[in-house]
Short mmCIF file of C-alpha atoms and ligand atoms in Angstrom, two decimals:
data_model
loop_
_atom_site.label_atom_id
_atom_site.label_comp_id
_atom_site.label_asym_id
_atom_site.label_seq_id
_atom_site.Cartn_x
_atom_site.Cartn_y
_atom_site.Cartn_z
CA UNK A 183 30.90 -14.91 24.86
CA UNK A 184 31.60 -11.21 24.84
CA UNK A 185 29.47 -8.95 26.97
CA UNK A 186 26.82 -6.93 25.15
CA UNK A 187 26.91 -3.15 25.36
CA UNK A 188 23.96 -1.05 24.21
CA UNK A 189 24.41 2.61 23.25
CA UNK A 190 21.51 4.68 21.93
CA UNK A 191 22.41 7.46 19.53
CA UNK A 192 20.57 9.89 17.35
CA UNK A 193 23.43 12.12 16.30
CA UNK A 194 23.85 12.72 12.62
CA UNK A 195 26.82 14.93 13.37
CA UNK A 196 29.39 12.81 15.09
CA UNK A 197 31.86 14.54 17.36
CA UNK A 198 34.48 13.39 19.81
CA UNK A 199 31.86 13.15 22.58
CA UNK A 200 30.11 10.34 20.71
CA UNK A 201 33.36 8.58 19.87
CA UNK A 202 34.32 8.78 23.52
CA UNK A 203 31.11 7.04 24.58
CA UNK A 204 31.59 4.34 21.93
CA UNK A 205 35.25 3.81 22.95
CA UNK A 206 34.28 3.43 26.58
CA UNK A 207 31.56 0.98 25.56
CA UNK A 208 33.98 -1.03 23.44
CA UNK A 209 36.20 -1.56 26.50
CA UNK A 210 33.29 -3.39 28.12
CA UNK A 211 32.27 -5.64 25.22
CA UNK A 212 30.55 -5.71 21.83
CA UNK A 213 28.88 -2.40 21.08
CA UNK A 214 25.35 -2.42 19.68
CA UNK A 215 24.18 1.02 18.57
CA UNK A 216 20.46 1.63 19.01
CA UNK A 217 20.09 4.26 16.31
CA UNK A 218 17.01 6.44 16.73
CA UNK A 219 14.86 6.33 13.61
CA UNK A 220 13.82 9.52 11.81
CA UNK A 221 10.33 9.02 13.29
CA UNK A 222 11.73 8.74 16.83
CA UNK A 223 13.93 11.82 16.46
CA UNK A 224 11.23 13.97 14.95
CA UNK A 225 8.88 12.99 17.78
CA UNK A 226 10.97 15.14 20.13
CA UNK A 227 13.04 17.51 18.00
CA UNK A 228 13.64 18.56 14.43
CA UNK A 229 14.21 16.21 11.55
CA UNK A 230 17.75 14.85 11.60
CA UNK A 231 20.06 16.41 9.03
CA UNK A 232 20.80 12.99 7.56
CA UNK A 233 18.18 10.28 7.01
CA UNK A 234 18.37 6.98 8.94
CA UNK A 235 20.11 4.93 6.26
CA UNK A 236 22.95 7.45 5.92
CA UNK A 237 23.40 7.67 9.68
CA UNK A 238 23.37 3.87 9.91
CA UNK A 239 26.22 3.60 7.40
CA UNK A 240 28.33 6.03 9.41
CA UNK A 241 27.84 4.15 12.68
CA UNK A 242 28.47 0.74 11.07
CA UNK A 243 31.90 1.94 10.09
CA UNK A 244 32.97 3.12 13.51
CA UNK A 245 35.53 0.92 15.23
CA UNK A 246 34.09 -1.19 18.03
CA UNK A 247 30.52 -1.17 16.69
CA UNK A 248 29.26 -4.72 16.08
CA UNK A 249 25.76 -3.92 14.90
CA UNK A 250 23.41 -0.97 14.38
CA UNK A 251 19.77 -1.63 15.19
CA UNK A 252 16.87 0.81 14.89
CA UNK A 253 15.48 2.28 18.10
CA UNK A 254 11.95 3.26 17.17
CA UNK A 255 10.99 5.21 20.27
CA UNK A 256 12.73 7.48 22.74
CA UNK A 257 12.15 4.79 25.30
CA UNK A 258 14.83 2.08 25.26
CA UNK A 259 12.64 -0.68 26.73
CA UNK A 260 11.72 -2.67 23.60
CA UNK A 261 15.31 -2.85 22.34
CA UNK A 262 16.71 -3.61 25.78
CA UNK A 263 14.25 -6.47 26.28
CA UNK A 264 15.14 -7.87 22.88
CA UNK A 265 18.92 -7.61 23.27
CA UNK A 266 19.28 -8.05 27.04
CA UNK A 267 22.60 -6.17 27.14
CA UNK A 268 25.00 -6.45 30.07
CA UNK A 269 25.61 -2.71 29.92
CA UNK A 270 24.01 0.46 28.67
CA UNK A 271 26.55 3.26 28.24
CA UNK A 272 25.47 6.90 28.21
CA UNK A 273 26.94 10.33 28.92
CA UNK A 274 26.18 11.65 32.40
CA UNK A 275 24.25 14.60 31.00
CA UNK A 276 20.80 13.03 31.29
CA UNK A 277 20.43 12.79 35.07
CA UNK A 278 18.31 15.90 35.24
CA UNK A 279 16.06 17.50 32.70
CA UNK A 280 13.70 16.00 30.23
CA UNK A 281 15.66 12.77 29.75
CA UNK A 282 15.71 11.78 33.43
CA UNK A 283 12.55 9.63 33.12
CA UNK A 284 14.02 7.74 30.20
CA UNK A 285 17.17 7.14 32.28
CA UNK A 286 15.13 5.76 35.20
CA UNK A 287 13.31 3.46 32.81
CA UNK A 288 16.62 2.12 31.52
CA UNK A 289 17.83 1.40 35.08
CA UNK A 290 14.58 -0.41 35.95
CA UNK A 291 14.57 -2.49 32.78
CA UNK A 292 18.26 -3.50 33.11
CA UNK A 293 17.53 -4.71 36.67
CA UNK A 294 15.38 -7.53 35.25
CA UNK A 295 18.49 -9.44 34.12
CA UNK A 296 21.16 -7.80 36.25
CA UNK A 297 22.35 -5.36 33.59
CA UNK A 298 24.11 -2.14 34.52
CA UNK A 299 24.00 1.49 33.42
CA UNK A 300 27.47 2.97 32.97
CA UNK A 301 27.61 6.74 32.79
CA UNK A 302 30.68 8.53 31.58
CA UNK A 303 31.46 12.23 31.84
CA UNK A 304 29.82 14.02 28.95
CA UNK A 305 32.23 15.91 26.73
CA UNK A 306 31.11 19.45 27.20
CA UNK A 307 33.54 21.31 25.03
CA UNK A 308 31.48 20.57 21.98
CA UNK A 309 27.75 20.85 21.97
CA UNK A 310 25.77 18.88 19.51
CA UNK A 311 23.02 21.46 19.50
CA UNK A 312 25.38 24.29 18.59
CA UNK A 313 27.01 22.17 15.90
CA UNK A 314 23.64 21.12 14.56
CA UNK A 315 22.48 24.72 14.38
CA UNK A 316 25.56 25.71 12.44
CA UNK A 317 25.22 22.82 10.04
CA UNK A 318 21.53 23.54 9.63
CA UNK A 319 22.45 27.02 8.43
CA UNK A 320 25.23 25.80 6.14
CA UNK A 321 22.96 23.12 4.70
CA UNK A 322 20.12 25.57 4.18
CA UNK A 323 20.31 25.33 0.42
CA UNK A 324 17.15 25.55 -1.71
CA UNK A 325 17.39 21.81 -2.46
CA UNK A 326 17.67 20.81 1.17
CA UNK A 327 15.01 23.15 2.36
CA UNK A 328 12.52 22.26 -0.36
CA UNK A 329 12.78 18.54 0.42
CA UNK A 330 12.09 18.93 4.14
CA UNK A 331 8.29 19.00 3.99
CA UNK A 332 8.08 15.74 2.05
CA UNK A 333 10.55 14.14 4.47
CA UNK A 334 8.47 15.33 7.42
CA UNK A 335 5.25 13.96 5.95
CA UNK A 336 6.96 10.58 5.63
CA UNK A 337 8.07 10.36 9.27
CA UNK A 338 5.73 12.49 11.38
CA UNK A 339 2.12 11.65 12.22
CA UNK A 340 1.23 15.25 11.44
CA UNK A 341 2.98 18.52 10.64
CA UNK A 342 2.16 21.81 12.37
CA UNK A 343 2.54 25.00 10.40
CA UNK A 344 2.52 28.60 11.62
CA UNK A 345 2.05 31.89 9.83
CA UNK A 346 5.25 33.72 8.90
CA UNK A 347 4.78 37.07 7.20
CA UNK A 348 8.22 38.68 7.45
CA UNK A 349 11.70 38.04 8.79
CA UNK A 350 10.74 38.58 12.41
CA UNK A 351 7.64 36.35 12.44
CA UNK A 352 9.72 33.83 10.49
CA UNK A 353 12.23 33.84 13.35
CA UNK A 354 9.39 33.30 15.79
CA UNK A 355 8.23 30.21 13.89
CA UNK A 356 11.84 29.04 13.66
CA UNK A 357 12.70 29.49 17.35
CA UNK A 358 9.55 29.29 19.49
CA UNK A 359 9.73 26.20 21.72
CA UNK A 360 7.92 24.76 24.70
CA UNK A 361 8.97 21.80 26.83
CA UNK A 362 6.40 19.07 27.18
CA UNK A 363 7.00 15.79 28.99
CA UNK A 364 10.10 14.27 27.44
CA UNK A 365 10.39 16.47 24.42
CA UNK A 366 10.49 19.97 23.05
CA UNK A 367 7.52 21.07 20.97
CA UNK A 368 8.06 23.48 18.10
CA UNK A 369 6.41 24.33 14.79
CA UNK A 370 7.49 22.21 11.84
CA UNK A 371 6.95 24.60 8.97
CA UNK A 372 5.87 28.09 7.87
CA UNK A 373 2.76 29.34 6.10
CA UNK A 374 3.12 32.42 3.98
CA UNK A 375 -0.50 33.52 4.09
CA UNK A 376 -2.09 35.74 1.46
CA UNK A 377 -4.31 37.25 4.15
CA UNK A 378 -1.40 38.19 6.42
CA UNK A 379 1.02 39.21 3.67
CA UNK A 380 -1.69 41.55 2.31
CA UNK A 381 -2.90 42.79 5.69
CA UNK A 382 0.61 43.68 6.91
CA UNK A 383 0.79 45.85 3.79
CA UNK A 384 -2.61 47.37 4.60
CA UNK A 385 -4.13 45.83 1.48
CA UNK A 386 -7.16 43.60 0.91
CA UNK A 387 -6.70 39.85 0.41
CA UNK A 388 -7.86 39.85 -3.23
CA UNK A 389 -4.67 38.85 -5.08
CA UNK A 390 -3.76 42.53 -5.20
CA UNK A 391 -0.32 41.88 -3.68
CA UNK A 392 1.33 40.32 -6.70
CA UNK A 393 3.72 37.39 -6.82
CA UNK A 394 6.80 39.60 -7.15
CA UNK A 395 5.96 41.12 -3.81
CA UNK A 396 5.02 37.74 -2.29
CA UNK A 397 8.42 36.42 -3.38
CA UNK A 398 10.15 39.33 -1.64
CA UNK A 399 8.35 38.27 1.55
CA UNK A 400 9.43 34.65 1.04
CA UNK A 401 13.04 35.67 0.47
CA UNK A 402 13.02 37.87 3.55
CA UNK A 403 11.86 34.90 5.62
CA UNK A 404 14.25 32.49 3.93
CA UNK A 405 17.28 34.65 4.60
CA UNK A 406 16.95 34.18 8.35
CA UNK A 407 15.26 30.78 8.83
CA UNK A 408 15.57 27.11 7.83
CA UNK A 409 12.14 25.49 8.23
CA UNK A 410 10.13 24.43 5.19
CA UNK A 411 7.76 26.97 3.64
CA UNK A 412 4.25 26.41 2.31
CA UNK A 413 3.03 29.26 0.13
CA UNK A 414 -0.59 30.30 -0.01
CA UNK A 415 -0.76 30.66 -3.80
CA UNK A 416 -4.36 32.01 -3.87
CA UNK A 417 -6.01 30.83 -7.11
CA UNK A 418 -2.66 30.22 -8.82
CA UNK A 419 -3.71 32.78 -11.46
CA UNK A 420 -3.67 31.89 -15.15
CA UNK A 421 -2.36 28.46 -16.08
CA UNK A 422 0.43 30.01 -18.16
CA UNK A 423 1.56 32.07 -15.17
CA UNK A 424 1.17 29.23 -12.67
CA UNK A 425 3.51 26.89 -14.54
CA UNK A 426 6.14 29.62 -14.65
CA UNK A 427 5.69 30.45 -10.98
CA UNK A 428 5.98 26.81 -9.88
CA UNK A 429 9.54 26.76 -11.19
CA UNK A 430 10.36 30.04 -9.50
CA UNK A 431 9.12 28.71 -6.18
CA UNK A 432 11.09 25.49 -6.60
CA UNK A 433 14.22 27.43 -7.41
CA UNK A 434 13.81 29.49 -4.24
CA UNK A 435 13.47 26.37 -2.08
CA UNK A 436 9.76 26.65 -1.25
CA UNK A 437 8.41 23.19 -0.34
CA UNK A 438 4.79 23.46 -1.40
CA UNK A 439 2.19 25.73 -2.91
CA UNK A 440 -1.50 25.55 -2.14
CA UNK A 441 -3.88 26.86 -4.76
CA UNK A 442 -7.62 27.19 -4.31
CA UNK A 443 -10.44 26.41 -6.74
CA UNK A 444 -11.91 29.90 -6.90
CA UNK A 445 -12.21 32.09 -9.94
CA UNK A 446 -12.95 35.76 -10.59
CA UNK A 447 -12.05 38.31 -7.93
CA UNK A 448 -10.83 36.14 -5.05
CA UNK A 449 -12.28 36.94 -1.65
CA UNK A 450 -10.92 35.71 1.68
CA UNK A 451 -12.52 32.41 2.66
CA UNK A 452 -13.41 33.53 6.15
CA UNK A 453 -16.07 35.84 4.67
CA UNK A 454 -17.79 32.58 3.71
CA UNK A 455 -20.96 33.15 1.74
CA UNK A 456 -21.13 36.79 2.92
CA UNK A 457 -18.83 37.47 -0.03
CA UNK A 458 -19.29 36.30 -3.61
CA UNK A 459 -17.26 33.09 -3.75
CA UNK A 460 -17.19 31.78 -7.31
CA UNK A 461 -15.74 28.32 -7.77
CA UNK A 462 -13.80 27.32 -10.85
CA UNK A 463 -14.98 24.46 -13.04
CA UNK A 464 -13.40 21.41 -11.35
CA UNK A 465 -11.87 20.09 -14.57
CA UNK A 466 -10.43 23.52 -15.44
CA UNK A 467 -8.88 23.65 -11.99
CA UNK A 468 -7.56 20.10 -12.32
CA UNK A 469 -5.92 21.24 -15.56
CA UNK A 470 -4.11 23.99 -13.67
CA UNK A 471 -2.86 21.54 -11.06
CA UNK A 472 -1.77 19.15 -13.78
CA UNK A 473 0.09 21.89 -15.64
CA UNK A 474 1.93 22.78 -12.42
CA UNK A 475 2.83 19.15 -11.72
CA UNK A 476 4.10 18.77 -15.28
CA UNK A 477 6.11 22.00 -15.08
CA UNK A 478 7.91 21.21 -11.83
CA UNK A 479 11.48 20.06 -12.15
CA UNK A 480 12.32 18.62 -8.75
CA UNK A 481 10.71 15.52 -7.28
CA UNK A 482 10.02 16.98 -3.87
CA UNK A 483 7.98 20.11 -4.62
CA UNK A 484 4.34 19.60 -3.62
CA UNK A 485 1.19 21.11 -5.09
CA UNK A 486 -1.91 20.95 -2.93
CA UNK A 487 -5.42 21.55 -4.25
CA UNK A 488 -7.56 23.62 -1.91
CA UNK A 489 -11.19 22.75 -2.12
CA UNK A 490 -13.48 25.67 -1.28
CA UNK A 491 -16.85 23.94 -1.68
CA UNK A 492 -17.65 24.19 2.04
CA UNK A 493 -16.67 27.89 2.11
CA UNK A 494 -18.97 28.56 -0.86
CA UNK A 495 -21.81 26.63 0.83
CA UNK A 496 -21.92 23.74 -1.67
CA UNK A 497 -21.64 20.92 0.85
CA UNK A 498 -19.55 17.86 1.57
CA UNK A 499 -20.71 15.76 -1.37
CA UNK A 500 -19.40 18.31 -3.85
CA UNK A 501 -16.21 18.82 -1.86
CA UNK A 502 -15.47 15.09 -2.03
CA UNK A 503 -16.23 14.92 -5.72
CA UNK A 504 -13.93 17.83 -6.46
CA UNK A 505 -11.15 16.48 -4.24
CA UNK A 506 -11.19 13.23 -6.22
CA UNK A 507 -11.02 15.09 -9.53
CA UNK A 508 -8.07 17.17 -8.30
CA UNK A 509 -6.22 14.03 -7.33
CA UNK A 510 -7.16 11.71 -10.17
CA UNK A 511 -7.23 14.18 -13.05
CA UNK A 512 -4.94 16.91 -11.73
CA UNK A 513 -2.40 14.73 -9.93
CA UNK A 514 -2.48 16.94 -6.81
CA UNK A 515 -0.10 15.84 -4.04
CA UNK A 516 -2.74 16.49 -1.41
CA UNK A 517 -6.00 18.24 -0.59
CA UNK A 518 -6.72 21.27 1.55
CA UNK A 519 -10.22 21.35 2.95
CA UNK A 520 -11.36 24.65 4.39
CA UNK A 521 -14.42 25.59 6.41
CA UNK A 522 -15.53 28.56 8.44
CA UNK A 523 -18.10 26.65 10.50
CA UNK A 524 -17.34 26.85 14.19
CA UNK A 525 -18.38 23.35 15.23
CA UNK A 526 -15.91 21.54 12.93
CA UNK A 527 -18.61 18.99 12.03
CA UNK A 528 -18.31 19.32 8.25
CA UNK A 529 -14.52 19.06 8.37
CA UNK A 530 -14.76 15.94 10.53
CA UNK A 531 -17.30 14.38 8.18
CA UNK A 532 -15.30 15.33 5.08
CA UNK A 533 -12.18 13.73 6.56
CA UNK A 534 -14.08 10.58 7.56
CA UNK A 535 -15.43 10.16 4.04
CA UNK A 536 -12.15 11.16 2.40
CA UNK A 537 -10.26 8.58 4.46
CA UNK A 538 -12.62 5.91 3.11
CA UNK A 539 -11.41 6.98 -0.33
CA UNK A 540 -7.69 7.24 0.53
CA UNK A 541 -5.78 6.54 3.70
CA UNK A 542 -2.52 7.97 2.43
CA UNK A 543 -3.10 11.21 0.47
CA UNK A 544 -2.15 14.14 2.73
CA UNK A 545 -4.98 16.41 3.84
CA UNK A 546 -4.40 19.92 5.14
CA UNK A 547 -6.74 21.78 7.50
CA UNK A 548 -6.79 25.43 8.62
CA UNK A 549 -8.60 25.41 11.97
CA UNK A 550 -9.11 29.16 12.38
CA UNK A 551 -12.88 28.99 12.99
CA UNK A 552 -13.03 25.60 14.75
CA UNK A 553 -10.13 26.36 17.06
CA UNK A 554 -11.37 24.29 20.00
CA UNK A 555 -9.89 21.09 18.56
CA UNK A 556 -6.32 20.14 19.39
CA UNK A 557 -3.74 18.97 16.85
CA UNK A 558 -4.05 15.34 17.99
CA UNK A 559 -7.81 15.39 17.52
CA UNK A 560 -7.60 16.88 14.02
CA UNK A 561 -5.00 14.25 13.20
CA UNK A 562 -7.28 11.52 14.56
CA UNK A 563 -9.98 12.78 12.16
CA UNK A 564 -7.52 12.32 9.30
CA UNK A 565 -5.57 15.58 8.93
CA UNK A 566 -1.82 15.47 8.20
CA UNK A 567 -0.97 19.17 8.02
CA UNK A 568 -2.43 21.71 10.43
CA UNK A 569 -2.01 25.38 9.55
CA UNK A 570 -2.25 28.17 12.12
CA UNK A 571 -2.79 30.74 9.43
CA UNK A 572 -2.88 34.20 10.97
CA UNK A 573 -2.29 34.16 14.71
CA UNK A 574 0.86 36.29 14.90
CA UNK A 575 -0.85 39.04 12.95
CA UNK A 576 -3.97 38.84 15.08
CA UNK A 577 -2.08 38.89 18.38
CA UNK A 578 0.40 41.64 17.45
CA UNK A 579 -2.17 44.10 16.10
CA UNK A 580 -4.25 44.62 19.29
CA UNK A 581 -1.06 44.94 21.37
CA UNK A 582 0.25 47.67 19.04
CA UNK A 583 -3.10 49.44 19.00
CA UNK A 584 -3.28 49.54 22.82
CA UNK A 585 0.29 50.82 22.94
CA UNK A 586 -0.58 53.71 20.58
CA UNK A 587 -3.70 54.57 22.58
CA UNK A 588 -1.72 54.57 25.81
CA UNK A 589 0.85 57.08 24.48
CA UNK A 590 -1.93 59.37 23.28
CA UNK A 591 -3.86 59.08 26.53
CA UNK A 592 -0.87 59.65 28.82
CA UNK A 593 0.95 62.22 26.68
CA UNK A 594 4.09 60.12 27.24
CA UNK A 595 5.39 56.62 26.65
CA UNK A 596 6.19 55.55 30.24
CA UNK A 597 2.92 53.60 30.75
CA UNK A 598 3.02 52.03 27.30
CA UNK A 599 6.64 50.97 27.77
CA UNK A 600 5.86 49.38 31.11
CA UNK A 601 2.67 47.64 30.01
CA UNK A 602 3.08 46.71 26.39
CA UNK A 603 6.75 46.88 25.41
CA UNK A 604 9.81 44.72 25.79
CA UNK A 605 13.13 46.49 26.41
CA UNK A 606 15.43 47.55 23.59
CA UNK A 607 17.92 45.01 24.94
CA UNK A 608 15.31 42.29 24.43
CA UNK A 609 14.53 43.63 20.97
CA UNK A 610 18.18 43.29 20.05
CA UNK A 611 18.28 39.75 21.38
CA UNK A 612 15.43 38.74 19.07
CA UNK A 613 17.91 38.57 16.24
CA UNK A 614 20.28 35.62 16.55
CA UNK A 615 23.93 36.57 16.18
CA UNK A 616 23.45 40.22 17.21
CA UNK A 617 26.51 41.46 19.11
CA UNK A 618 25.54 43.04 22.43
C1 SPV B 782 -4.72 32.78 4.30
O1 SPV B 782 -4.13 32.68 5.40
O2 SPV B 782 -4.52 33.69 3.52
C2 SPV B 782 -5.69 31.76 3.90
C3 SPV B 782 -6.42 31.04 4.93
O3 SPV B 782 -5.90 31.59 2.73
S1 SPV B 782 -7.90 31.88 5.16
O4 SPV B 782 -7.59 33.25 5.51
O5 SPV B 782 -8.63 31.19 6.21
O6 SPV B 782 -8.64 31.83 3.90
MG1 MG B 783 -5.18 33.13 1.50
#
């Protein structure tokens, strides 16, 4: 019987480095590819460019590959125990860094039946990450981009979303990363907030900044980024306008719009009952959602109904009733539940009750007031999308204000530059592709 060789791969862009590893494996025996599932890949980096089934087809047709089996976690252990391969083949690029624990695990597991890890020199002339980045930009068409949010919801336990209000903050959402255990954590998607879009223009958040201007903001962000965009659509306006705007957003490549069940002059939710918050008739609002769902042309654009009952002080019972109407009558793709209470209790209770009603319909939360809870906890309560709605705006403003005060106080910019500013060189490096 031929020896069994196990090679784990995630790559959806195959280059000579991968082929090299497979060729080396084939010299040792029958190659079994452990292909990382979309869930496994998105647990440590971005969604793969191609979904699992497409990647599987590619690997099945590579010479030397006997079978492609799904590897559902970053850890090889389950598949290794099932297959008991004689060899695992891998590039030698994982000895240090975040993959070194996984490597050690492989060595320990193989020991149980006398298997061996074979490491071959990693082909360094071509970097998967650079290639991926380039392809990501080339593939950044409206169709591709729009579909990403729905794909993420299907494979990730929850999606984190960060405010993007212009090209630069968009780039921050696109590129900010931290290393954590065996993976890199980054934001999944962008929130184009009405509060921030208005505030950056020095205007109140009362639907004064019109959709033409909001679309300019979206386009500015889209020109320099690739992550999916969720638009804060305020009340959605008149039904006749909303249906038109849904198609515009789809055409641009926006993934989702959230509209809220307020009527009259919209006030920001974080005023709570300090401002006059008038809720729309739930069936009228469901009609608006339904009209949007009927108007949309693509299958992957999402319309979320934002339920403001808790903001208006009407309680959980009403919030649940409205949420059901928006789903059953309006056909909403998901619910946004908002609250300005600091203890998070009403959000937790809403989610508990809502999850008795549906375990699958996506629920979005905006934990600005109850910010003590971590993503995992909000997800455990039942949330699928977590929006950090305004934190770039709120962190940049005080820094800029202090900088201005320092220049005035010192009659020069030396102190401000040293304390509050990055260098011009760093400013230039903020923009990918800038020649220096
Ligand atoms: C926004 O970011 O504009 C929102 C969320 O709608 S909130 O400001 O909390 O209402
Ligand atoms: Mg808003």
